[in-house]
Amino acid sequence: ICFENSMQNIVHNSDVSSESGDSTECVAEEASLILDEMAHRLQLSTVRFFVFTLSKAFKRLFRSVCVNEEGIQRLQQAVQEHPVVLLPSHRSYMDFLMMSYLLYMYDLPLPVIAAGMDFMSMKFVGEMLRMSGAFFIRRSFGGDKLYWAVFSEYVKTMLRNGYAPIEFFLEGTRSRTCKSLTPKTGLLNIVMEPFFKGELFDVNLVPVSISYERILEESLYARELLGIPKPKESTSGLLKARRVLSEDYGSMYVYFGHPVSVRSLTEGKITRSQYNLLPRCIPQKPSADTHEFLNDAAFRLVRIQEENMVLKPWVLIATLLLQNPDGMDLSSLAEQTDWLRHLALAFGAYLDWPDHEACSEVISCSLALHRHLLSVSAGHVQLSVTDAPQVESTPEEAVFHQAVVVLSCASYRNQILHVFLRPALLAVAMQSANSNRKDDVYNCFNFLRNMFSNEFILCPGDSVQDFEEACYLLMKRGVLQVLEHEIVMSASGHSTLAFLSSVLDPFLQGYQVVSRYLCEETNENLTEKEFIPAVRNFALKLILAGRLKCYEALSSDLQKNALAAFLRLKAVRKVKVGDQVTLKVNKIAVNSLEDTLGKSDVTSHQNSWCSSMAMFEIAI
Amino acid sequence: MNTENDPFFQTKTFSHGIISLNSFALNKPALISYCCFIRQAMPCSHYTPFSHSKKYIAEQDRAGGRFNKELTYSRSLSLRQEIMKWNGWGYSDSRFLFNKKGQAEFTGKRYRLSGLILPSLKDWFEGTFGANLQHRSPATPSLNLSAVAPPNLNQPFVEDLKAAGLTVSHDPEDRVFRAHGHCLHEVFALREGRIGRVPDTVVWPSCHSDVEKIVELACEHNVCLIPYGGGTSVSSALECPREESRSIVSLDTSQMSRILWIDEKNLTAHVEAGIIGQDLERQLNERGFCTGHEPDSMEFSSLGGWVATRASGMKKNIYGNIEDLVVHIKMVTPRGVIEKSCLGPRMSTGPDIHHFILGSEGTLGVVTEVTLKIRPIPEYQKYGSVVFPNFQQGVACLREVARQRCAPASIRLMDNEQFQFGEFCFFLILLSFFCFDPQHLCVATLLFEGDRGKVLQHEKQVYDIAAKFGGLAAGEDNGQRGYMLTFVIAYLRDLGMDYYVIGESFETSVPWDRVLDLCRNVKERIVRECKERGVQFPPLSTSRVTQTYDAGACVYFYFAFNYRGLSDPVHVYEQVEHAAREEILANGGSLSHHHGVGKLRKEWMKESVSGVGLGMLKSVKEYVDPQNIFGNRNLL
């Protein structure tokens, strides 16, 4: 009822009607259509049915689902106090099913979920989701003011009435790489606005980290990244997924973080009085400083998600296997995994390492769960294609098959990247700075950080903090000595630094491939659409020619991020020609970026890594 | 509504026995029946009477006829000090206390509540604040004169004043009395016997030309003048600025209290600005008129003070706020006298110069004479009250009343916490019958004025609107008691301070759509801030809507807490009030509706009126008073 009032407000106040010249009635009708398409209809019977089915499915899929119960208690408390917004990480379709399932099981109010429209087209399931609290939003509605107005009013009304928590994904979509995605701020603005406008005393944001020992969509994602398009979600598709049910996906972890109060988050950063001069029902674009705040807040929330992400031993193993494309002996794998485990723990990783179990035991368990990515023979482990293609394939196909394995594996390594990221950037910076002077190292660090800020979660403006954090962690580990003006590597630090810089190696190489492509191959009329397939082909050729060993350069995610970075750094710009967007490359700028990246050159780098491994063996 | 025939009244039982119903017969004819609450509630005047005679007779409580008493006062400059508390609110003889049986009682004979036992106040007091009658925090019994710094005299100035025949005093009591308003920190310090910077001299002008002389001499000798009217400021406006090194002179306007003329043709009265509200009203009443300006402080506040702070009266819906009431203002500034040349009702002569004076808070000069609109005393007056199931419904009703522009002379809405506080003088026995949740219900009090037929019609209209929002009429008595609370609530603070409870009220104005949100957020902010600052018991944090306008409302907050266990309660209090004000501003509320800015809220002035706005005000100050003679440092 309350909503109807505000709907009327929208219709009267939004400038849609005056712009399009339609009558108010027309707009009202359109708005109510949008609402029909969007709205959820919570039905407890459906929810119960759903829960029943899900519990069956979950039991078959997962060995266990681990939830931090103190987090649930905190959530119970938070729900009592102020409206709650749940912000889970998004790695799988399972995420929001599991969220609703858990909240139901713990007797918490079921969340209302902003889900992508593609779910709605799954006929039966779409309705089911709707009846268990999902509402649907179009993937893109940037230009549609009425849609935006109806949608934001819908969310805000639910929040204001406070009868159910709102749930949405900060990352906007499922991360195909298991790296956290650069967060979107639109929905965050909508849920914060009632606080900005004084309609709510506070809003609690609860970041939730969901991690999987094995991701259901694992190879699906890898294929998608390699350009095999994702099938449209449909009910039959989900039925096919039944095959999935017969497999073992290990454990699943859900960590409910500490509620973050929007009020305390905004303290000193937002002057709420800026909202005093417009009637509150009129949608307002966030001001520049609000926008900056939202962006910053979104990054911080995603970082909290990352920090609370439970990591399995396999993540460490995957990291090592990727760095050793020729495979490793089980014994050295065990040793290095153990070493890496301690490093990760020292850097604050939230590692679920089974107590009282021998390292080799833990490793063989992990290998067993992920056997489809590996070949193990005579105590030698290697990443490889296990279910070999029946038909003899072309060299290209062979590369793609191997790439699927590598990218699948990389999606596990990516889960721990946030732990190593800052020290790794420092390690690479030290290498490429070729100097011990703190300023030089910082400049390199800053350059790399800037270059990779589309790739990883790096809070804008936190450069100095990140640098200090990296220094601190490496100092604590005895790798570096940080003096007033100098950073000196300690004698025992070489292996750690070498490991860290090779963590970033695939990305450095991938970005170099992209920049080389932009310099060497592009013609004048490269359109944005053609970019990904073209780079992919370029990389493929390099691999086939044996000039590139890095399969990750084939990933469309990396290519997109690299392009975004070049656009951001103004080495490439977009030009609209007709209805096509073409990319104009400033080759000089791209070249110089590549040069700077290349200072930590692949080959020399590889060498140093090899030699350091030798040292490392001795150290152990 | 004839109370005798009203079934509501007949079913009523009087658990508290405060006052008998018959004394409220409000439907007697004409002037006698003008049973202005003020006259029942308030004492006779103690200030200079209209006749200027040395004796006068105050006839009290005509309607009730409970006591007629002849009071004789010798006229004295320090009269106020003799009958008023030096370290608390109001008259010395009127105070709340817990008697030996632990029952609350209100002493004195001045108010309708005087001499009565209020059995449920103790439970409310202990329950709300976690206070205990065993834990007392008594005030210093009397002013320690040695704590008052010797005056920093500007001898030539004093000599010249005396030569001009003006009354001057350096008496510490006189000076301390005029060194403060009624902010919590001011009163708290007095109770602890701490005296800060006080004026060095007090001077009492008795007419406009006296003021001219004083200002002229002040400019000549470069002393700081602080005008003093009723002393009821709640914005630290009377505090002597610590950084002031010149001799500070308190200019007490209390002797300028005559009504100079009444113009019945134009319905205006020309009055000296030192007159106290209740005296003005009483004297006009004797002539058959009233101003209708009734701020809650009208027992003690002065006309000049109203002008200087942009005061607002309870019945502004009929009579208007002070800016609507003034026709002409005369103010003495260091540059000379500012006034308009005629008494025309409206002018288009550039920006209204009155608006430089209204709200200038004593920074530009001394208001000496004011021509005010007056009205014939209304034929009929009727209180009323409405109970709403919750605050939201109440606000919605007030909004609708404002939309239909049918607000009665006064309409106020108390929230549930305030209702519970007021319960000790409300009779809401029928609540159980209404089935309202006592944890949510709230009360609106109403006051209608006008000719009888119209009042009854008006009343019906308002009650009909209320009914649409679930409001139920709860009788005249409850309405009247609601207004009575206004006058005694300030006395209650002194009682609280005897038992480790400190509190204060503050106000704002806010657009209609934000009223509920603002109330909720500010109340919650107060509770939260108290908790964070180590206050042991949840504070009393209540709000009420006290005025309605076309585009918004005036909201009042009462806030009090038990400070046992805090080393610096006043500091905690100030931090919480500061946070509450920040919250108000963040929620679209104004810096002040009628209390003014003073020194307490100065820091937000720029934010409130923009840098350019503040600059305009500063340049006016710069022109009018380049030497900063009026150096109380308020506002700017």
Tab-separated table of N, CA, C and O in Angstrom, chain A residues 100-161:
chain	number	residue	atom	x	y	z
A	100	SER	N	19.334	-18.461	0.865
A	100	SER	CA	17.940	-18.546	1.309
A	100	SER	C	17.732	-19.797	2.156
A	100	SER	O	17.058	-19.769	3.177
A	101	TYR	N	18.344	-20.871	1.705
A	101	TYR	CA	18.215	-22.134	2.424
A	101	TYR	C	18.736	-21.985	3.857
A	101	TYR	O	18.065	-22.355	4.827
A	102	LEU	N	19.908	-21.391	3.977
A	102	LEU	CA	20.502	-21.249	5.304
A	102	LEU	C	19.660	-20.350	6.202
A	102	LEU	O	19.398	-20.666	7.361
A	103	LEU	N	19.223	-19.223	5.649
A	103	LEU	CA	18.440	-18.296	6.469
A	103	LEU	C	17.152	-18.973	6.920
A	103	LEU	O	16.713	-18.808	8.059
A	104	TYR	N	16.570	-19.763	6.011
A	104	TYR	CA	15.359	-20.491	6.380
A	104	TYR	C	15.661	-21.465	7.520
A	104	TYR	O	14.946	-21.515	8.515
A	105	MET	N	16.753	-22.207	7.367
A	105	MET	CA	17.084	-23.199	8.380
A	105	MET	C	17.390	-22.552	9.727
A	105	MET	O	17.149	-23.140	10.765
A	106	TYR	N	17.957	-21.371	9.694
A	106	TYR	CA	18.280	-20.705	10.960
A	106	TYR	C	17.160	-19.781	11.417
A	106	TYR	O	17.381	-18.924	12.257
A	107	ASP	N	16.006	-19.933	10.810
A	107	ASP	CA	14.838	-19.189	11.289
A	107	ASP	C	14.979	-17.686	11.154
A	107	ASP	O	14.439	-16.923	11.945
A	108	LEU	N	15.713	-17.277	10.151
A	108	LEU	CA	15.848	-15.845	9.899
A	108	LEU	C	14.879	-15.462	8.791
A	108	LEU	O	14.479	-16.311	7.993
A	109	PRO	N	14.490	-14.204	8.744
A	109	PRO	CA	13.589	-13.792	7.660
A	109	PRO	C	14.238	-14.047	6.304
A	109	PRO	O	15.427	-13.790	6.123
A	110	LEU	N	13.453	-14.555	5.375
A	110	LEU	CA	13.998	-14.861	4.057
A	110	LEU	C	14.338	-13.592	3.307
A	110	LEU	O	13.582	-12.631	3.337
A	111	PRO	N	15.464	-13.576	2.658
A	111	PRO	CA	15.857	-12.348	1.965
A	111	PRO	C	15.079	-12.152	0.672
A	111	PRO	O	14.575	-13.109	0.090
A	112	VAL	N	14.985	-10.900	0.303
A	112	VAL	CA	14.432	-10.564	-1.006
A	112	VAL	C	15.632	-10.307	-1.905
A	112	VAL	O	16.500	-9.512	-1.573
A	113	ILE	N	15.686	-11.027	-3.003
A	113	ILE	CA	16.926	-11.065	-3.779
A	113	ILE	C	16.762	-10.362	-5.118
A	113	ILE	O	15.810	-10.616	-5.852
A	114	ALA	N	17.708	-9.496	-5.419
A	114	ALA	CA	17.731	-8.898	-6.749
A	114	ALA	C	18.457	-9.861	-7.675
A	114	ALA	O	19.667	-10.030	-7.578
A	115	ALA	N	17.699	-10.538	-8.526
A	115	ALA	CA	18.307	-11.529	-9.404
A	115	ALA	C	18.257	-11.040	-10.834
A	115	ALA	O	17.393	-10.253	-11.195
A	116	GLY	N	19.172	-11.521	-11.641
A	116	GLY	CA	19.214	-11.123	-13.047
A	116	GLY	C	18.004	-11.652	-13.791
A	116	GLY	O	17.439	-12.679	-13.437
A	117	MET	N	17.613	-10.925	-14.831
A	117	MET	CA	16.421	-11.293	-15.587
A	117	MET	C	16.532	-12.667	-16.227
A	117	MET	O	15.533	-13.325	-16.473
A	118	ASP	N	17.774	-13.104	-16.512
A	118	ASP	CA	17.893	-14.362	-17.255
A	118	ASP	C	17.277	-15.535	-16.491
A	118	ASP	O	16.879	-16.525	-17.075
A	119	PHE	N	17.179	-15.376	-15.158
A	119	PHE	CA	16.530	-16.434	-14.402
A	119	PHE	C	15.047	-16.527	-14.718
A	119	PHE	O	14.447	-17.580	-14.634
A	120	MET	N	14.499	-15.381	-15.032
A	120	MET	CA	13.063	-15.338	-15.199
A	120	MET	C	12.632	-16.169	-16.393
A	120	MET	O	11.544	-16.711	-16.421
A	121	SER	N	13.530	-16.263	-17.375
A	121	SER	CA	13.145	-17.004	-18.568
A	121	SER	C	13.114	-18.516	-18.310
A	121	SER	O	12.567	-19.262	-19.097
A	122	MET	N	13.716	-18.930	-17.208
A	122	MET	CA	13.538	-20.338	-16.852
A	122	MET	C	12.127	-20.459	-16.296
A	122	MET	O	11.866	-20.047	-15.172
A	123	LYS	N	11.238	-21.022	-17.097
A	123	LYS	CA	9.811	-20.838	-16.818
A	123	LYS	C	9.404	-21.212	-15.403
A	123	LYS	O	8.991	-20.396	-14.617
A	124	PHE	N	9.551	-22.480	-15.119
A	124	PHE	CA	9.046	-22.982	-13.856
A	124	PHE	C	9.894	-22.473	-12.683
A	124	PHE	O	9.403	-21.897	-11.731
A	125	VAL	N	11.204	-22.647	-12.868
A	125	VAL	CA	12.112	-22.267	-11.786
A	125	VAL	C	12.029	-20.767	-11.505
A	125	VAL	O	12.064	-20.327	-10.358
A	126	GLY	N	11.881	-19.990	-12.588
A	126	GLY	CA	11.768	-18.548	-12.431
A	126	GLY	C	10.638	-18.179	-11.489
A	126	GLY	O	10.808	-17.399	-10.553
A	127	GLU	N	9.488	-18.794	-11.725
A	127	GLU	CA	8.332	-18.521	-10.860
A	127	GLU	C	8.598	-18.981	-9.425
A	127	GLU	O	8.238	-18.332	-8.461
A	128	MET	N	9.264	-20.152	-9.355
A	128	MET	CA	9.592	-20.678	-8.022
A	128	MET	C	10.485	-19.706	-7.265
A	128	MET	O	10.277	-19.431	-6.089
A	129	LEU	N	11.493	-19.219	-7.977
A	129	LEU	CA	12.410	-18.276	-7.341
A	129	LEU	C	11.642	-17.041	-6.884
A	129	LEU	O	11.829	-16.529	-5.786
A	130	ARG	N	10.765	-16.594	-7.750
A	130	ARG	CA	9.953	-15.423	-7.436
A	130	ARG	C	9.152	-15.660	-6.157
A	130	ARG	O	9.067	-14.802	-5.283
A	131	MET	N	8.595	-16.854	-6.092
A	131	MET	CA	7.767	-17.143	-4.915
A	131	MET	C	8.612	-17.422	-3.679
A	131	MET	O	8.101	-17.470	-2.570
A	132	SER	N	9.898	-17.628	-3.875
A	132	SER	CA	10.707	-17.753	-2.667
A	132	SER	C	11.500	-16.482	-2.418
A	132	SER	O	12.459	-16.473	-1.673
A	133	GLY	N	11.081	-15.416	-3.045
A	133	GLY	CA	11.601	-14.119	-2.612
A	133	GLY	C	12.523	-13.419	-3.587
A	133	GLY	O	13.061	-12.375	-3.278
A	134	ALA	N	12.703	-13.972	-4.771
A	134	ALA	CA	13.575	-13.274	-5.712
A	134	ALA	C	12.767	-12.260	-6.519
A	134	ALA	O	11.602	-12.503	-6.818
A	135	PHE	N	13.337	-11.147	-6.810
A	135	PHE	CA	12.717	-10.258	-7.789
A	135	PHE	C	13.748	-10.013	-8.883
A	135	PHE	O	14.952	-10.152	-8.673
A	136	PHE	N	13.251	-9.684	-10.034
A	136	PHE	CA	14.133	-9.750	-11.192
A	136	PHE	C	14.449	-8.378	-11.740
A	136	PHE	O	13.589	-7.510	-11.833
A	137	ILE	N	15.693	-8.217	-12.098
A	137	ILE	CA	16.067	-6.945	-12.708
A	137	ILE	C	16.722	-7.207	-14.045
A	137	ILE	O	17.403	-8.200	-14.243
A	138	ARG	N	16.486	-6.284	-14.927
A	138	ARG	CA	17.123	-6.389	-16.231
A	138	ARG	C	18.615	-6.182	-16.063
A	138	ARG	O	19.056	-5.456	-15.176
A	139	ARG	N	19.357	-6.824	-16.934
A	139	ARG	CA	20.815	-6.724	-16.817
A	139	ARG	C	21.301	-5.305	-17.050
A	139	ARG	O	22.179	-4.805	-16.388
A	140	SER	N	20.706	-4.662	-18.031
A	140	SER	CA	21.148	-3.288	-18.261
A	140	SER	C	19.917	-2.416	-18.475
A	140	SER	O	19.045	-2.744	-19.267
A	141	PHE	N	19.873	-1.366	-17.704
A	141	PHE	CA	18.762	-0.436	-17.911
A	141	PHE	C	19.249	0.973	-17.690
A	141	PHE	O	18.536	1.832	-17.204
A	142	GLY	N	20.507	1.152	-18.015
A	142	GLY	CA	21.138	2.448	-17.796
A	142	GLY	C	20.301	3.609	-18.298
A	142	GLY	O	20.109	4.598	-17.610
A	143	GLY	N	19.748	3.457	-19.507
A	143	GLY	CA	19.067	4.588	-20.100
A	143	GLY	C	17.611	4.739	-19.683
A	143	GLY	O	17.022	5.794	-19.816
A	144	ASP	N	17.043	3.626	-19.162
A	144	ASP	CA	15.610	3.638	-18.915
A	144	ASP	C	15.302	4.239	-17.556
A	144	ASP	O	15.379	3.581	-16.529
A	145	LYS	N	14.953	5.520	-17.571
A	145	LYS	CA	14.760	6.228	-16.307
A	145	LYS	C	13.604	5.674	-15.507
A	145	LYS	O	13.667	5.550	-14.281
A	146	LEU	N	12.535	5.344	-16.205
A	146	LEU	CA	11.354	4.859	-15.492
A	146	LEU	C	11.680	3.531	-14.821
A	146	LEU	O	11.334	3.307	-13.672
A	147	TYR	N	12.381	2.680	-15.566
A	147	TYR	CA	12.731	1.380	-15.000
A	147	TYR	C	13.556	1.582	-13.740
A	147	TYR	O	13.311	0.984	-12.704
A	148	TRP	N	14.535	2.448	-13.851
A	148	TRP	CA	15.403	2.722	-12.716
A	148	TRP	C	14.603	3.261	-11.529
A	148	TRP	O	14.786	2.840	-10.385
A	149	ALA	N	13.692	4.178	-11.818
A	149	ALA	CA	12.905	4.784	-10.742
A	149	ALA	C	12.037	3.739	-10.056
A	149	ALA	O	11.988	3.665	-8.819
A	150	VAL	N	11.358	2.921	-10.848
A	150	VAL	CA	10.480	1.906	-10.273
A	150	VAL	C	11.308	0.917	-9.456
A	150	VAL	O	10.973	0.584	-8.331
A	151	PHE	N	12.407	0.516	-10.040
A	151	PHE	CA	13.257	-0.464	-9.385
A	151	PHE	C	13.794	0.069	-8.056
A	151	PHE	O	13.703	-0.590	-7.022
A	152	SER	N	14.335	1.294	-8.087
A	152	SER	CA	14.959	1.772	-6.851
A	152	SER	C	13.891	2.016	-5.794
A	152	SER	O	14.110	1.750	-4.617
A	153	GLU	N	12.722	2.463	-6.228
A	153	GLU	CA	11.652	2.678	-5.251
A	153	GLU	C	11.204	1.348	-4.652
A	153	GLU	O	10.909	1.249	-3.460
A	154	TYR	N	11.196	0.334	-5.486
A	154	TYR	CA	10.806	-0.996	-5.023
A	154	TYR	C	11.756	-1.489	-3.930
A	154	TYR	O	11.329	-1.923	-2.861
A	155	VAL	N	13.034	-1.362	-4.212
A	155	VAL	CA	14.037	-1.806	-3.233
A	155	VAL	C	13.941	-0.984	-1.960
A	155	VAL	O	13.934	-1.509	-0.847
A	156	LYS	N	13.830	0.337	-2.132
A	156	LYS	CA	13.823	1.199	-0.955
A	156	LYS	C	12.594	0.973	-0.098
A	156	LYS	O	12.667	1.023	1.120
A	157	THR	N	11.471	0.725	-0.758
A	157	THR	CA	10.254	0.478	0.011
A	157	THR	C	10.414	-0.780	0.860
A	157	THR	O	10.035	-0.800	2.026
A	158	MET	N	11.003	-1.804	0.261
A	158	MET	CA	11.209	-3.015	1.037
A	158	MET	C	12.140	-2.778	2.205
A	158	MET	O	11.950	-3.287	3.296
A	159	LEU	N	13.142	-1.973	1.952
A	159	LEU	CA	14.115	-1.676	2.993
A	159	LEU	C	13.481	-0.861	4.115
A	159	LEU	O	13.646	-1.151	5.294
A	160	ARG	N	12.721	0.157	3.714
A	160	ARG	CA	12.094	1.034	4.705
A	160	ARG	C	11.111	0.264	5.555
A	160	ARG	O	11.042	0.454	6.764
A	161	ASN	N	10.317	-0.580	4.895
A	161	ASN	CA	9.349	-1.340	5.679
A	161	ASN	C	10.046	-2.378	6.537
A	161	ASN	O	9.523	-2.797	7.557
